[in-house]
Coordinates of C-alpha atoms in Angstrom, one line a residue:
A102 CA 105.6 135.1 159.9
T103 CA 103.3 134.3 157.1
G104 CA 104.4 132.7 153.8
Q105 CA 103.9 134.1 150.3
S106 CA 100.3 133.5 149.1
E107 CA 101.2 134.7 145.6
C108 CA 104.4 135.5 143.8
D109 CA 104.9 139.1 142.7
K110 CA 105.1 139.9 139.0
C111 CA 108.2 141.5 137.5
E112 CA 107.5 145.1 136.4
P113 CA 108.2 146.4 132.9
G114 CA 111.9 146.7 132.3
K115 CA 112.6 143.6 134.4
F116 CA 112.4 139.8 134.0
A117 CA 112.8 136.5 135.9
D118 CA 114.2 133.8 133.6
S119 CA 113.8 130.7 135.8
E120 CA 111.7 129.3 138.7
G121 CA 112.4 130.1 142.3
K122 CA 113.8 133.6 141.7
T123 CA 113.8 135.9 144.8
S124 CA 113.9 139.1 142.7
C125 CA 113.7 140.3 139.1
S126 CA 116.7 141.2 137.0
E127 CA 116.8 144.5 135.0
C128 CA 117.0 144.4 131.2
G129 CA 120.4 145.4 130.1
A130 CA 121.3 148.3 127.9
G131 CA 120.1 147.7 124.3
S132 CA 117.1 145.7 125.5
V133 CA 113.7 146.4 127.0
Q134 CA 110.6 144.7 128.4
P135 CA 107.3 146.6 128.0
N136 CA 105.2 144.0 129.8
N137 CA 104.7 142.7 133.4
A138 CA 105.6 139.1 134.4
S139 CA 108.2 138.5 131.6
T140 CA 110.9 135.8 131.4
A141 CA 113.2 137.7 129.0
C142 CA 113.9 141.1 127.5
D143 CA 113.6 142.1 123.8
L144 CA 116.5 143.6 121.9
C145 CA 115.9 147.1 120.5
E146 CA 115.2 147.0 116.8
R147 CA 117.6 148.5 114.2
G148 CA 117.1 152.2 114.1
T149 CA 116.4 152.3 117.9
Y150 CA 118.5 152.1 121.1
Q151 CA 118.3 152.1 124.8
S152 CA 121.3 153.3 126.8
G153 CA 119.8 152.7 130.3
T154 CA 119.0 149.4 132.2
G155 CA 115.6 148.3 133.4
E156 CA 113.8 150.2 130.7
S157 CA 110.4 149.4 129.1
R158 CA 110.9 151.0 125.7
C159 CA 113.5 151.7 123.1
E160 CA 114.2 155.2 121.8
N161 CA 114.4 156.2 118.2
C162 CA 117.7 157.3 116.8
V163 CA 117.4 161.0 116.1
A164 CA 117.9 162.5 112.6
G165 CA 121.5 162.6 111.7
T166 CA 122.3 159.3 113.5
Y167 CA 121.7 155.6 112.9
T168 CA 122.2 152.1 114.2
D169 CA 122.2 149.0 111.9
T170 CA 122.3 146.4 114.7
E171 CA 119.7 145.0 117.0
G172 CA 120.3 145.5 120.7
S173 CA 122.1 148.9 120.4
S174 CA 122.8 151.0 123.4
S175 CA 123.5 154.1 121.3
C176 CA 123.3 155.5 117.8
E177 CA 126.2 156.5 115.6
A178 CA 126.5 159.9 113.9
C179 CA 126.3 160.1 110.1
Q180 CA 129.7 161.1 108.7
G181 CA 130.1 164.4 106.7
G182 CA 128.7 164.0 103.2
A183 CA 125.8 161.8 104.5
F184 CA 122.5 162.3 106.3
S185 CA 119.6 160.4 107.9
A186 CA 116.0 160.8 109.1
A187 CA 115.0 159.7 112.6
S188 CA 115.0 155.9 113.3
A189 CA 117.5 155.3 110.5
V190 CA 119.4 152.0 110.0
K191 CA 121.9 153.6 107.6
C192 CA 122.9 157.1 106.4
S193 CA 122.4 158.1 102.8
M194 CA 125.1 159.9 100.8
C195 CA 124.5 163.5 99.7
R196 CA 123.9 163.8 95.9
V197 CA 126.3 165.8 93.7
G198 CA 125.9 169.5 94.1
T199 CA 125.2 169.2 97.8
Y200 CA 127.1 168.6 101.0
S201 CA 126.6 168.0 104.8
S202 CA 128.5 168.1 108.0
T203 CA 128.6 165.3 110.6
S204 CA 125.2 164.3 112.2
A205 CA 123.2 166.0 109.4
S206 CA 119.5 165.4 108.9
Y207 CA 119.7 166.8 105.4
C208 CA 122.1 167.9 102.7
S209 CA 122.5 171.5 101.7
N210 CA 123.1 173.0 98.2
C211 CA 126.6 174.1 97.5
S212 CA 126.6 177.9 97.6
V213 CA 127.4 180.2 94.7
G214 CA 131.1 180.1 93.8
T215 CA 131.4 176.5 94.9
Y216 CA 130.5 173.0 93.5
A217 CA 130.5 169.3 94.4
D218 CA 131.1 166.8 91.6
T219 CA 131.0 163.6 93.6
P220 CA 128.3 162.2 95.9
G221 CA 129.0 162.1 99.6
T222 CA 130.7 165.5 99.8
A223 CA 131.4 167.0 103.3
T224 CA 132.5 170.4 101.9
C225 CA 132.0 172.0 98.6
T226 CA 135.0 173.0 96.4
S227 CA 135.6 176.7 95.6
C228 CA 135.7 177.6 91.9
S229 CA 139.3 178.2 90.8
S230 CA 140.6 181.4 89.3
G231 CA 139.3 181.9 85.7
H232 CA 136.0 180.3 86.7
S233 CA 132.8 181.2 88.4
Q234 CA 129.4 179.7 89.5
P235 CA 126.4 182.0 89.8
R236 CA 124.0 179.2 91.0
E237 CA 123.7 177.1 94.1
G238 CA 123.8 173.3 94.0
Q239 CA 126.0 172.8 91.0
T240 CA 128.5 170.1 90.0
A241 CA 131.0 172.3 88.2
C242 CA 132.2 175.8 87.7
E243 CA 132.0 177.7 84.4
K244 CA 135.0 179.1 82.5
C245 CA 135.0 182.9 82.2
A246 CA 133.6 183.9 78.9
T247 CA 135.6 185.8 76.3
G248 CA 136.0 189.4 77.4
R249 CA 135.8 188.4 81.1
S250 CA 138.3 187.2 83.8
Q251 CA 138.4 186.2 87.4
S252 CA 141.6 186.3 89.5
A253 CA 140.0 185.2 92.8
T254 CA 138.7 181.8 93.8
G255 CA 135.2 180.9 94.9
Q256 CA 133.4 183.6 92.9
S257 CA 129.9 183.8 91.6
E258 CA 130.7 185.8 88.4
C259 CA 133.6 186.8 86.2
D260 CA 134.6 190.5 85.8
K261 CA 134.5 192.4 82.5
C262 CA 137.9 193.2 81.1
E263 CA 138.8 196.8 81.9
P264 CA 139.2 199.3 79.0
G265 CA 142.6 198.8 77.4
K266 CA 142.6 195.0 78.2
F267 CA 141.1 192.0 76.6
G268 CA 140.6 188.3 77.5

């Protein structure tokens, strides 16, 4: 039997942290090593993650998710009323007049007949009876004008009073 003439280098995703090792250890979840012959692994940066072991690179959090800690093995979903782009370290709240569901990459305008008067809304509120909203992305509903009424909720316009009635 012949002896070792040269020690082997640890491959990317693996490391040997002390002398005399007989094998390399894999980087744990949340850490990576892109280089050969390494003595340690690097934690994934905020906004990135690695769920596997023995990996050489971190993955970006997809839009609608985030991670605000180094060494993450996963990303968290943005809550309803918030959104994020890819590689986010936090979610941003939707502005007034808009909403979003969970894991959103953007906020949508409230539809006609609805409104959102606070930031971070997950669902828009329907206009109450006696009110309407003909435009998208609004923060309030409008009262029905004189000579008009609306008995239903969530409407885009008020109805004219019928002949023989007034309002």
